[in-house]
CSV table of C-alpha atoms in Angstrom, one decimal:
chain,number,residue,atom,x,y,z
A,248,MET,CA,72.9,-105.8,139.5
A,249,PHE,CA,71.3,-102.4,139.8
A,250,LEU,CA,68.0,-101.0,138.5
A,251,SER,CA,66.4,-97.9,140.1
A,252,VAL,CA,63.0,-97.8,141.3
A,253,PHE,CA,62.4,-94.8,139.5
A,254,ASP,CA,63.7,-97.0,136.1
A,255,LEU,CA,60.8,-99.3,137.0
A,256,PHE,CA,58.1,-96.7,138.2
A,257,LYS,CA,58.1,-93.8,135.1
A,258,ILE,CA,55.5,-91.3,134.9
A,259,GLY,CA,53.5,-91.5,131.8
A,260,ILE,CA,50.2,-91.8,129.4
A,261,GLY,CA,48.9,-94.7,128.3
A,262,PRO,CA,47.6,-96.7,126.9
A,263,SER,CA,51.2,-99.1,126.5
A,264,SER,CA,54.7,-98.2,127.9
A,265,SER,CA,56.7,-100.4,125.3
A,266,HIS,CA,53.8,-99.7,122.6
A,267,THR,CA,53.4,-95.7,123.0
A,268,MET,CA,56.1,-94.6,125.8
A,269,GLY,CA,58.9,-95.9,124.3
A,270,PRO,CA,57.8,-95.2,120.7
A,271,MET,CA,57.9,-91.5,121.8
A,272,VAL,CA,61.2,-91.4,123.7
A,273,ALA,CA,62.7,-93.0,121.1
A,274,ALA,CA,61.6,-90.2,118.8
A,275,ARG,CA,63.2,-87.9,121.0
A,276,ARG,CA,66.2,-89.9,121.3
A,277,PHE,CA,66.3,-89.6,117.4
A,278,LEU,CA,65.7,-85.7,117.3
A,279,ASP,CA,68.8,-85.6,119.7
A,280,GLU,CA,70.5,-87.9,117.3
A,281,VAL,CA,70.1,-85.4,114.0
A,282,LYS,CA,71.0,-82.4,116.3
A,283,SER,CA,74.5,-84.2,118.0
A,284,GLY,CA,74.8,-87.2,117.2
A,285,ASP,CA,78.3,-88.4,116.0
A,286,TRP,CA,77.4,-89.2,112.2
A,287,PRO,CA,79.3,-88.0,108.8
A,288,ARG,CA,77.3,-84.9,108.1
A,289,PRO,CA,77.7,-84.2,104.4
A,290,ALA,CA,79.2,-80.4,104.1
A,291,GLY,CA,75.8,-77.9,103.0
A,292,THR,CA,73.8,-81.0,103.4
A,293,GLU,CA,70.7,-80.0,106.2
A,294,VAL,CA,68.1,-82.8,107.1
A,295,ALA,CA,65.0,-81.7,105.2
A,296,ARG,CA,62.6,-84.9,106.1
A,297,ILE,CA,62.0,-87.6,108.1
A,298,SER,CA,60.6,-91.0,108.4
A,299,VAL,CA,59.6,-93.9,111.3
A,300,SER,CA,58.9,-97.8,110.2
A,301,LEU,CA,57.1,-99.7,113.1
A,302,HIS,CA,58.1,-103.4,113.3
A,303,GLY,CA,57.0,-106.2,115.0
A,304,SER,CA,54.9,-105.7,117.8
A,305,LEU,CA,54.7,-102.5,117.1
A,306,ALA,CA,53.4,-103.1,113.7
A,307,PHE,CA,50.6,-105.6,114.2
A,308,THR,CA,49.2,-103.9,117.4
A,309,GLY,CA,50.2,-100.4,116.7
A,310,THR,CA,47.3,-98.9,116.1
A,311,GLY,CA,45.1,-100.3,119.2
A,312,HIS,CA,48.4,-99.1,121.3
A,313,ALA,CA,48.7,-96.0,119.8
A,314,THR,CA,52.0,-96.6,118.6
A,315,ASP,CA,51.9,-93.9,115.5
A,316,ARG,CA,50.5,-91.0,117.6
A,317,ALA,CA,53.3,-91.6,119.9
A,318,VAL,CA,56.0,-91.4,117.2
A,319,ILE,CA,54.5,-88.3,116.2
A,320,LEU,CA,54.1,-87.1,119.6
A,321,GLY,CA,57.2,-87.7,120.4
A,322,LEU,CA,58.8,-86.0,116.8
A,323,GLN,CA,57.5,-82.9,117.7
A,324,SER,CA,59.6,-82.9,120.9
A,325,PHE,CA,56.8,-84.3,123.7
A,326,SER,CA,57.5,-86.1,126.6
A,327,PRO,CA,56.3,-89.1,127.9
A,328,GLU,CA,56.0,-87.4,131.7
A,329,THR,CA,55.7,-84.2,131.0
A,330,ILE,CA,52.8,-83.9,128.2
A,331,ASP,CA,49.1,-82.6,129.0
A,332,PRO,CA,47.1,-85.1,127.3
A,333,ASP,CA,44.7,-82.3,126.6
A,334,GLU,CA,47.5,-80.9,124.1
A,335,ILE,CA,47.8,-84.1,121.9
A,336,GLU,CA,44.6,-83.9,119.5
A,337,PRO,CA,45.3,-80.3,118.3
A,338,ALA,CA,49.0,-81.2,118.1
A,339,LEU,CA,48.0,-83.9,115.9
A,340,GLN,CA,45.8,-82.4,114.3
A,341,ALA,CA,48.2,-79.5,113.3
A,342,ILE,CA,51.2,-81.7,112.2
A,343,ALA,CA,48.4,-83.8,110.0
A,344,ALA,CA,47.6,-80.5,108.5
A,345,ARG,CA,51.1,-79.1,107.6
A,346,LYS,CA,52.6,-82.5,107.1
A,347,MET,CA,55.8,-81.4,109.2
A,348,VAL,CA,56.9,-81.5,112.5
A,349,ALA,CA,58.4,-78.6,114.3
A,350,PRO,CA,60.3,-80.1,117.0
A,351,ALA,CA,61.5,-77.5,119.5
A,352,GLY,CA,65.6,-76.6,119.2
A,353,HIS,CA,65.7,-78.0,115.2
A,354,PRO,CA,63.9,-76.7,112.3
A,355,PRO,CA,60.8,-77.9,110.8
A,356,TYR,CA,60.7,-81.2,109.0
A,357,ARG,CA,58.6,-82.7,106.5
A,358,PHE,CA,56.9,-85.6,107.8
A,359,ASP,CA,53.5,-86.6,106.4
A,360,PRO,CA,51.9,-89.2,108.8
A,361,GLN,CA,50.0,-90.9,106.0
A,362,THR,CA,53.2,-91.6,104.2
A,363,ASP,CA,56.0,-90.9,106.6
A,364,LEU,CA,54.8,-93.1,108.6
A,365,VAL,CA,54.9,-97.2,108.1
A,366,PHE,CA,53.6,-100.6,109.8
A,367,ASP,CA,55.9,-103.3,108.5
A,368,ARG,CA,54.6,-106.1,109.3
A,369,LYS,CA,56.6,-108.3,107.3
A,370,HIS,CA,60.3,-107.5,108.0
A,371,PRO,CA,60.8,-107.8,112.0
A,372,LEU,CA,63.7,-106.5,113.0
A,373,PRO,CA,65.8,-109.0,114.9
A,374,GLY,CA,67.5,-107.6,118.3
A,375,HIS,CA,63.5,-107.6,119.6
A,376,ALA,CA,59.4,-107.8,119.1
A,377,ASN,CA,59.1,-104.0,119.4
A,378,GLY,CA,61.5,-102.4,116.9
A,379,MET,CA,61.6,-98.9,115.4
A,380,GLN,CA,63.9,-97.6,111.9
A,381,PHE,CA,63.8,-94.1,112.0
A,382,CYS,CA,65.5,-92.4,109.0
A,383,ALA,CA,66.5,-88.7,108.0
A,384,TYR,CA,66.5,-87.6,104.4
A,385,ASP,CA,68.1,-84.1,102.9
A,386,ALA,CA,66.4,-81.8,100.7
A,387,GLU,CA,66.9,-84.4,97.6
A,388,ASP,CA,65.6,-87.7,99.5
A,389,ARG,CA,68.9,-88.6,99.9
A,390,LEU,CA,69.3,-90.8,103.3
A,391,LEU,CA,71.9,-89.1,105.8
A,392,LEU,CA,70.6,-91.1,109.0
A,393,ARG,CA,69.3,-94.1,110.1
A,394,ARG,CA,68.7,-95.7,113.2
A,395,VAL,CA,67.2,-98.3,115.2
A,396,TYR,CA,65.3,-98.6,118.6
A,397,TYR,CA,63.8,-100.9,120.7
A,398,SER,CA,61.3,-100.7,122.9
A,399,ILE,CA,62.4,-103.5,125.8
A,400,GLY,CA,59.4,-102.7,128.1
A,401,GLY,CA,58.3,-100.6,130.7
A,402,GLY,CA,59.2,-97.7,129.1
A,403,PHE,CA,62.7,-98.7,128.3
A,404,VAL,CA,64.3,-97.5,125.1
A,405,VAL,CA,67.8,-98.8,123.4
A,406,SER,CA,69.7,-98.8,120.6
A,407,GLU,CA,70.8,-101.7,118.5
A,408,GLU,CA,74.4,-100.8,119.7
A,409,GLU,CA,72.8,-100.6,123.5
A,410,LEU,CA,70.9,-104.3,122.7
A,411,GLN,CA,73.8,-105.5,122.4
A,412,GLY,CA,75.5,-104.4,125.3
A,413,ARG,CA,72.8,-105.6,127.7
A,414,LYS,CA,73.1,-109.0,125.8
A,415,SER,CA,76.6,-109.1,126.5
A,416,GLY,CA,76.0,-108.1,129.8
A,417,SER,CA,78.3,-104.8,129.9
A,418,GLY,CA,75.8,-103.0,130.4
A,419,GLN,CA,76.1,-99.2,132.5
A,420,GLN,CA,73.6,-101.3,135.3
A,421,ASP,CA,75.8,-103.6,135.6
A,422,LEU,CA,79.2,-101.9,135.9
A,423,LEU,CA,77.5,-99.2,138.6
A,424,ALA,CA,78.7,-100.2,142.0
A,425,VAL,CA,76.6,-100.0,144.8
A,426,PRO,CA,76.5,-102.0,148.0
A,427,TYR,CA,74.7,-104.6,147.8
A,428,PRO,CA,74.6,-105.8,144.3
A,429,PHE,CA,72.3,-108.9,144.3
A,430,ALA,CA,71.7,-110.5,140.8
A,431,SER,CA,69.5,-113.2,141.8
A,432,ALA,CA,66.8,-114.0,144.6
A,433,ARG,CA,69.3,-116.4,145.8
A,434,GLU,CA,72.1,-113.9,146.2
A,435,MET,CA,69.6,-110.8,147.8
A,436,LEU,CA,68.7,-113.6,150.4
A,437,ASP,CA,71.9,-114.1,151.1
A,438,MET,CA,72.7,-110.8,151.4
A,439,ALA,CA,70.2,-110.0,153.6
A,440,THR,CA,71.2,-112.5,156.2
A,441,ALA,CA,74.8,-111.6,155.9
A,442,SER,CA,73.7,-107.4,156.5
A,443,ASN,CA,70.8,-108.7,158.9
A,444,LEU,CA,69.0,-105.9,156.4
A,445,SER,CA,65.9,-105.7,155.1
A,446,ILE,CA,65.4,-105.8,151.1
A,447,ALA,CA,63.6,-102.6,151.4
A,448,GLU,CA,67.0,-101.4,153.5
A,449,MET,CA,69.3,-102.8,150.9
A,450,LYS,CA,67.6,-101.2,148.1
A,451,ARG,CA,67.5,-97.7,149.9
A,452,ALA,CA,71.4,-98.0,150.4
A,453,ASN,CA,72.4,-98.9,146.4
A,454,GLU,CA,70.0,-95.9,145.4
A,455,LEU,CA,71.9,-93.8,148.1
A,456,ALA,CA,75.0,-94.8,145.9
A,457,THR,CA,72.8,-91.8,143.0
A,458,ARG,CA,71.3,-89.8,145.0
A,459,SER,CA,70.4,-88.1,148.0
A,460,GLU,CA,68.5,-89.1,150.3
A,461,GLU,CA,65.8,-86.7,149.7
A,462,GLU,CA,65.7,-86.9,146.5
A,463,LEU,CA,65.2,-90.6,146.6
A,464,ASP,CA,62.6,-89.6,149.3
A,465,THR,CA,60.7,-87.3,147.6
A,466,GLY,CA,60.9,-89.0,143.9
A,467,ILE,CA,59.3,-91.6,145.8
A,468,GLU,CA,56.4,-89.7,147.1
A,469,HIS,CA,56.1,-87.9,143.5
A,470,ILE,CA,55.5,-91.5,142.1
A,471,TRP,CA,52.6,-92.5,145.4
A,472,GLN,CA,50.8,-89.3,144.3
A,473,ALA,CA,50.7,-89.8,140.7
A,474,MET,CA,49.4,-93.4,141.3
A,475,LYS,CA,46.5,-92.2,144.1
A,476,ALA,CA,46.1,-89.3,141.5
A,477,CYS,CA,45.3,-92.0,138.7
A,478,VAL,CA,42.9,-93.9,140.9
A,479,ALA,CA,41.3,-90.8,141.6
A,480,ARG,CA,40.7,-90.3,138.4
A,481,GLY,CA,39.6,-93.2,137.4
A,482,LEU,CA,37.2,-93.7,140.0
A,483,SER,CA,35.3,-89.8,138.6
A,484,GLN,CA,35.5,-91.1,135.3
A,485,ASP,CA,32.6,-93.2,133.1
A,486,GLY,CA,31.6,-93.4,129.7
A,487,GLU,CA,33.0,-95.5,126.3
A,488,LEU,CA,36.3,-95.7,126.3
A,489,PRO,CA,38.1,-95.0,122.6
A,490,GLY,CA,39.4,-97.3,120.0
A,491,GLY,CA,36.2,-99.7,118.7
A,492,LEU,CA,35.1,-102.2,121.1
A,493,LYS,CA,32.5,-99.7,122.6
A,494,VAL,CA,33.9,-101.0,126.7
A,495,GLN,CA,32.1,-99.2,128.6
A,496,ARG,CA,34.1,-98.1,132.3
A,497,ARG,CA,32.4,-99.7,135.1
A,498,ALA,CA,34.9,-98.8,138.0
A,499,ARG,CA,33.1,-95.4,139.4
A,500,ARG,CA,29.5,-97.3,139.2
A,501,LEU,CA,31.0,-99.8,141.0
A,502,PHE,CA,32.7,-98.0,143.5
A,503,GLU,CA,29.8,-95.7,144.0
A,504,LYS,CA,27.7,-99.2,144.8
A,505,MET,CA,31.1,-100.3,147.5
A,506,GLU,CA,30.8,-97.1,148.6
A,507,ASP,CA,27.1,-97.0,149.7
A,508,ASP,CA,27.6,-100.3,150.8
A,509,TRP,CA,30.3,-99.6,153.0
A,510,VAL,CA,28.4,-96.8,155.1
A,511,SER,CA,25.8,-98.5,155.5
A,512,ASN,CA,27.5,-101.4,157.3
A,513,ARG,CA,25.6,-103.5,154.9
A,514,PRO,CA,27.5,-107.1,154.8
A,515,ASN,CA,30.0,-107.7,152.1
A,516,PRO,CA,32.3,-111.4,152.3
A,517,LEU,CA,34.0,-110.6,148.8
A,518,ALA,CA,34.5,-107.0,150.2
A,519,ALA,CA,38.2,-107.2,149.8
A,520,ASN,CA,38.7,-108.8,146.8
A,521,ASP,CA,36.0,-106.5,145.3
A,522,TRP,CA,37.9,-103.1,146.6
A,523,LEU,CA,40.6,-104.6,144.7
A,524,SER,CA,39.8,-105.0,141.9
A,525,VAL,CA,37.9,-101.6,141.4
A,526,TYR,CA,40.8,-99.5,142.5
A,527,ALA,CA,42.9,-101.6,140.3
A,528,MET,CA,39.8,-101.7,136.8
A,529,ALA,CA,39.9,-97.6,137.6
A,530,VAL,CA,43.5,-97.5,137.0
A,531,ASN,CA,43.6,-99.6,133.8
A,532,GLU,CA,40.6,-97.6,132.4
A,533,GLU,CA,42.1,-94.2,132.3
A,534,ASN,CA,45.4,-96.4,131.0
A,535,ALA,CA,43.2,-97.8,128.0
A,536,ALA,CA,41.9,-93.7,128.3
A,537,GLY,CA,45.5,-92.5,127.1
A,538,GLY,CA,45.5,-91.1,130.7
A,539,ARG,CA,48.7,-90.0,133.1
A,540,VAL,CA,50.0,-93.5,134.6
A,541,VAL,CA,52.7,-95.1,136.3
A,542,THR,CA,54.4,-97.7,134.5
A,543,ALA,CA,54.3,-100.7,137.4
A,544,PRO,CA,56.6,-102.0,136.2
A,545,THR,CA,54.4,-101.4,132.6
A,546,ASN,CA,51.6,-99.6,131.7
A,547,GLY,CA,49.2,-102.4,130.7
A,548,ALA,CA,50.1,-103.9,134.3
A,549,ALA,CA,49.8,-100.6,136.1
A,550,GLY,CA,46.9,-101.0,138.2
A,551,VAL,CA,47.7,-103.9,140.6
A,552,ILE,CA,50.6,-101.6,142.6
A,553,PRO,CA,48.6,-99.0,143.5
A,554,ALA,CA,45.3,-101.3,143.5
A,555,VAL,CA,47.6,-103.1,146.3
A,556,LEU,CA,48.5,-100.1,148.2
A,557,HIS,CA,44.8,-99.0,148.4
A,558,TYR,CA,43.9,-101.7,149.6
A,559,TRP,CA,47.0,-101.9,152.7
A,560,ILE,CA,45.4,-98.8,153.5
A,561,ARG,CA,42.0,-99.3,153.9
A,562,PHE,CA,41.8,-102.3,155.5
A,563,TYR,CA,45.4,-102.8,157.8
A,564,PRO,CA,44.6,-101.0,160.9
A,565,GLU,CA,48.0,-100.3,161.1
A,566,ALA,CA,49.3,-98.7,157.7
A,567,GLU,CA,50.4,-95.6,157.3
A,568,GLU,CA,51.0,-93.7,154.3
A,569,ARG,CA,55.0,-92.7,155.6
A,570,GLN,CA,55.7,-96.4,155.3
A,571,ILE,CA,54.5,-97.1,151.8
A,572,HIS,CA,58.6,-96.0,150.7
A,573,ASP,CA,59.4,-99.5,151.8
A,574,PHE,CA,56.9,-101.2,149.2
A,575,PHE,CA,58.2,-99.3,146.4
A,576,LEU,CA,61.8,-100.0,147.4
A,577,THR,CA,61.0,-104.0,148.3
A,578,ALA,CA,58.7,-104.0,144.9
A,579,ALA,CA,61.4,-102.6,142.5
A,580,ALA,CA,64.3,-105.1,144.3
A,581,VAL,CA,62.0,-107.6,143.3
A,582,GLY,CA,61.0,-105.7,139.3
A,583,GLY,CA,64.4,-105.6,139.1
A,584,LEU,CA,65.0,-109.5,139.6
A,585,ILE,CA,63.0,-110.4,136.8
A,586,LYS,CA,64.0,-107.9,134.6
A,587,HIS,CA,67.5,-108.7,134.3
A,588,ASN,CA,67.0,-112.2,134.4
A,589,ALA,CA,63.6,-112.6,132.3
A,590,SER,CA,62.1,-109.3,131.0
A,591,ILE,CA,58.8,-107.5,131.7
A,592,SER,CA,57.6,-107.0,127.9
A,593,GLY,CA,54.6,-108.9,127.3
A,594,ALA,CA,56.2,-108.6,123.4
A,595,GLU,CA,58.6,-111.1,124.5
A,596,MET,CA,56.7,-113.0,127.9
A,597,GLY,CA,53.0,-112.3,126.9
A,598,CYS,CA,51.5,-111.0,130.3
A,599,GLN,CA,52.9,-113.4,132.0
A,600,GLY,CA,56.1,-110.6,131.9
A,601,GLU,CA,53.5,-107.4,132.8
A,602,VAL,CA,50.8,-108.8,135.2
A,603,GLY,CA,52.7,-111.6,136.6
A,604,SER,CA,55.7,-109.4,137.2
A,605,ALA,CA,53.6,-106.7,138.8
A,606,SER,CA,52.0,-109.3,140.9
A,607,ALA,CA,54.7,-110.4,142.9
A,608,MET,CA,56.5,-106.9,143.3
A,609,ALA,CA,53.0,-106.3,145.1
A,610,ALA,CA,53.1,-109.1,147.1
A,611,ALA,CA,56.9,-108.8,147.9
A,612,GLY,CA,55.9,-105.3,149.1
A,613,LEU,CA,52.9,-106.0,151.3
A,614,ALA,CA,54.9,-108.7,152.5
A,615,ALA,CA,57.1,-106.5,153.8
A,616,LEU,CA,54.9,-103.4,155.1
A,617,MET,CA,53.3,-106.8,157.4
A,618,GLY,CA,56.2,-107.8,158.6
A,619,GLY,CA,57.6,-110.1,156.8
A,620,THR,CA,60.7,-111.7,156.8
A,621,PRO,CA,63.3,-111.4,153.4
A,622,MET,CA,62.5,-115.1,153.3
A,623,GLN,CA,58.8,-114.6,153.3
A,624,VAL,CA,59.1,-111.6,151.3
A,625,GLU,CA,60.6,-113.5,148.6
A,626,ASN,CA,57.8,-116.6,149.1
A,627,ALA,CA,55.2,-114.2,148.1
A,628,ALA,CA,57.2,-112.9,145.2
A,629,GLU,CA,57.8,-116.2,143.9
A,630,ILE,CA,53.8,-117.2,144.5
A,631,ALA,CA,52.3,-114.8,142.6
A,632,LEU,CA,54.3,-114.9,139.9
A,633,GLU,CA,54.3,-118.7,139.6
A,634,HIS,CA,50.5,-118.3,139.4
A,635,HIS,CA,50.9,-116.7,136.2
A,636,LEU,CA,53.3,-118.6,134.7
A,637,GLY,CA,52.1,-119.1,130.9
A,638,MET,CA,49.6,-116.1,131.2
A,639,THR,CA,49.4,-115.0,126.9
A,640,CYS,CA,48.9,-111.3,126.0
A,641,ASP,CA,46.2,-111.4,123.3
A,642,PRO,CA,44.8,-107.7,123.3
A,643,VAL,CA,41.1,-107.5,121.7
A,644,GLY,CA,41.3,-105.6,118.8
A,645,GLY,CA,45.2,-104.4,119.9
A,646,LEU,CA,43.8,-102.6,122.4
A,647,VAL,CA,45.0,-102.3,126.1
A,648,GLN,CA,41.4,-103.4,127.3
A,649,VAL,CA,40.0,-106.6,127.2
A,650,PRO,CA,41.3,-108.7,129.0
A,651,CYS,CA,43.7,-106.7,129.8
A,652,ILE,CA,41.3,-103.9,132.8
A,653,GLU,CA,40.1,-107.4,134.1
A,654,ARG,CA,43.4,-109.0,134.6
A,655,ASN,CA,45.0,-106.4,136.4
A,656,ALA,CA,42.0,-107.2,139.1
A,657,LEU,CA,43.0,-110.7,139.4
A,658,GLY,CA,46.5,-109.9,139.6
A,659,ALA,CA,45.9,-107.6,142.4
A,660,VAL,CA,44.0,-110.2,144.2
A,661,LYS,CA,47.0,-112.6,144.1
A,662,ALA,CA,49.3,-110.6,145.0
A,663,VAL,CA,47.2,-110.0,148.3
A,664,THR,CA,46.5,-113.9,148.7
A,665,ALA,CA,50.5,-114.9,147.5
A,666,ALA,CA,51.0,-112.1,150.9
A,667,SER,CA,48.9,-113.7,152.5
A,668,LEU,CA,49.8,-117.0,152.1
A,669,ALA,CA,53.9,-116.0,153.0
A,670,LEU,CA,53.2,-114.5,156.3
A,671,LYS,CA,51.7,-117.5,157.1
A,672,GLY,CA,54.6,-119.6,156.7
A,673,ASP,CA,58.1,-119.4,158.2
A,674,GLY,CA,59.6,-118.0,154.5
A,675,ARG,CA,61.0,-122.0,153.6
A,676,HIS,CA,59.5,-122.9,150.2
A,677,LEU,CA,60.1,-125.4,147.8
A,678,VAL,CA,60.1,-123.2,144.5
A,679,SER,CA,62.2,-120.3,144.6
A,680,LEU,CA,61.8,-117.4,143.2
A,681,ASP,CA,64.9,-117.7,140.9
A,682,ALA,CA,63.0,-120.6,139.4
A,683,ALA,CA,60.1,-119.2,139.1
A,684,VAL,CA,62.1,-116.2,136.9
A,685,GLU,CA,63.8,-118.6,134.6
A,686,THR,CA,60.6,-120.9,134.2
A,687,MET,CA,58.8,-117.4,133.0
A,688,ARG,CA,62.3,-116.6,130.7
A,689,GLN,CA,61.7,-120.1,128.9
A,690,THR,CA,58.1,-120.0,128.9
A,691,GLY,CA,58.2,-116.5,127.1
A,692,VAL,CA,60.6,-117.9,124.7
A,693,ASP,CA,58.8,-121.2,123.6
A,694,MET,CA,55.9,-119.4,123.9
A,695,ASN,CA,54.1,-118.8,119.8
A,696,GLU,CA,54.0,-115.6,118.8
A,697,ARG,CA,50.8,-115.2,118.1
A,698,TYR,CA,50.5,-114.9,121.4
A,699,LYS,CA,52.8,-112.0,122.5
A,700,GLU,CA,50.6,-109.1,122.4
A,701,THR,CA,50.0,-109.6,118.4
A,702,SER,CA,46.4,-109.9,118.6
A,703,LEU,CA,46.9,-113.0,116.4
A,704,GLY,CA,46.0,-115.1,118.4
A,705,GLY,CA,43.7,-116.0,122.2
A,706,LEU,CA,40.9,-114.1,122.7
A,707,ALA,CA,42.1,-111.6,120.4
A,708,VAL,CA,41.1,-113.8,117.1
A,709,ASN,CA,38.4,-115.9,119.6
A,710,VAL,CA,35.9,-112.6,120.6
A,711,ILE,CA,34.0,-111.0,118.1
A,712,GLU,CA,34.5,-107.2,117.8
A,713,CYS,CA,31.4,-105.6,117.7
């Protein structure tokens, strides 16, 4: 089993990897299919109009997650990694006025966002809670091409056929030959013992089966710099977040107060928790505002890992940024196991699959940086995940704001606590990471759909929107 570090850590825009980034990617995939896909093309017939329908969780919370905007931008051939947030509003206004998209390398297609983009809350698609249907028509409005895609969390998008391949175990990543093909935490620990390598060293060896060392290190550094830029921007902004809940940014104000206390040597027994919280909130306020973030492993959980890394640099005397590569590799190893054996999608697992997974990844990475053995690293991940089990995804107003922003802060605090607890033991423990992951999977299957990113239950219906 192999999932790259760059599969789990992807640069994109907020507010959601599954509801914003994924739909944008799906729209671009459909454009590629229209242009060069292997489908029957009637002679003399060209695509003239495109329509899209959103289903399941995408239909229920798509407006708050900017899914409609993401689809429109994707049909204009924008991509999550490269889009300039300042270009978004002018592009959307132009498309709405022309009732047409003009993607690069294509002729213009008729597309009226008011009528050709439908939130279908009555007909969920069978493969996954985050389903999308794209259709292409000729000038006489005859259907030429229909494709279904699923946004399965963390910015991953699969077609109907690819989803079936994953479910049958015949996916591309399962077939890739790597030196340490662990598909469970137990296998990971056994391979670490047999090879006398750390989890990060094994993960590095697996990554080098597909890319050069320079590409790997440059790519990880690119991810880290994007995370730092997101934290810095989040700490410099204030004002009201979009969406109508009138939620105010708090990270800048808290940061300035804490910096003042820090330079004045005012005692604060809660300083570590406060710094973790403000770093995480800075990221997730940026995400809520549609800014540039890194999936870690999702946008909704994007603040946990950068918060823990910033905390480690600030509070750990021996911290050096060059060591951070081991953090990312270790975290990706754990995140890959969770995604492979359960899911990182809030629409499938609830928030245990998002913030819970991020906290487990961060705990493992921190334990590795602080000299933990593979058993201690696995224990740290298990502790963090275990204490997120059952957590619902119930965003108020369908927006990634309440409780998501503060939830990332608490996920970071739990990650550091989990790493600390694990490092104080010898790695032996009763509940394995594999057991925690399987429990999360079973809990997600049993969880009522109201609590899985539909905004139909929990805080989403018990908080009065102002």
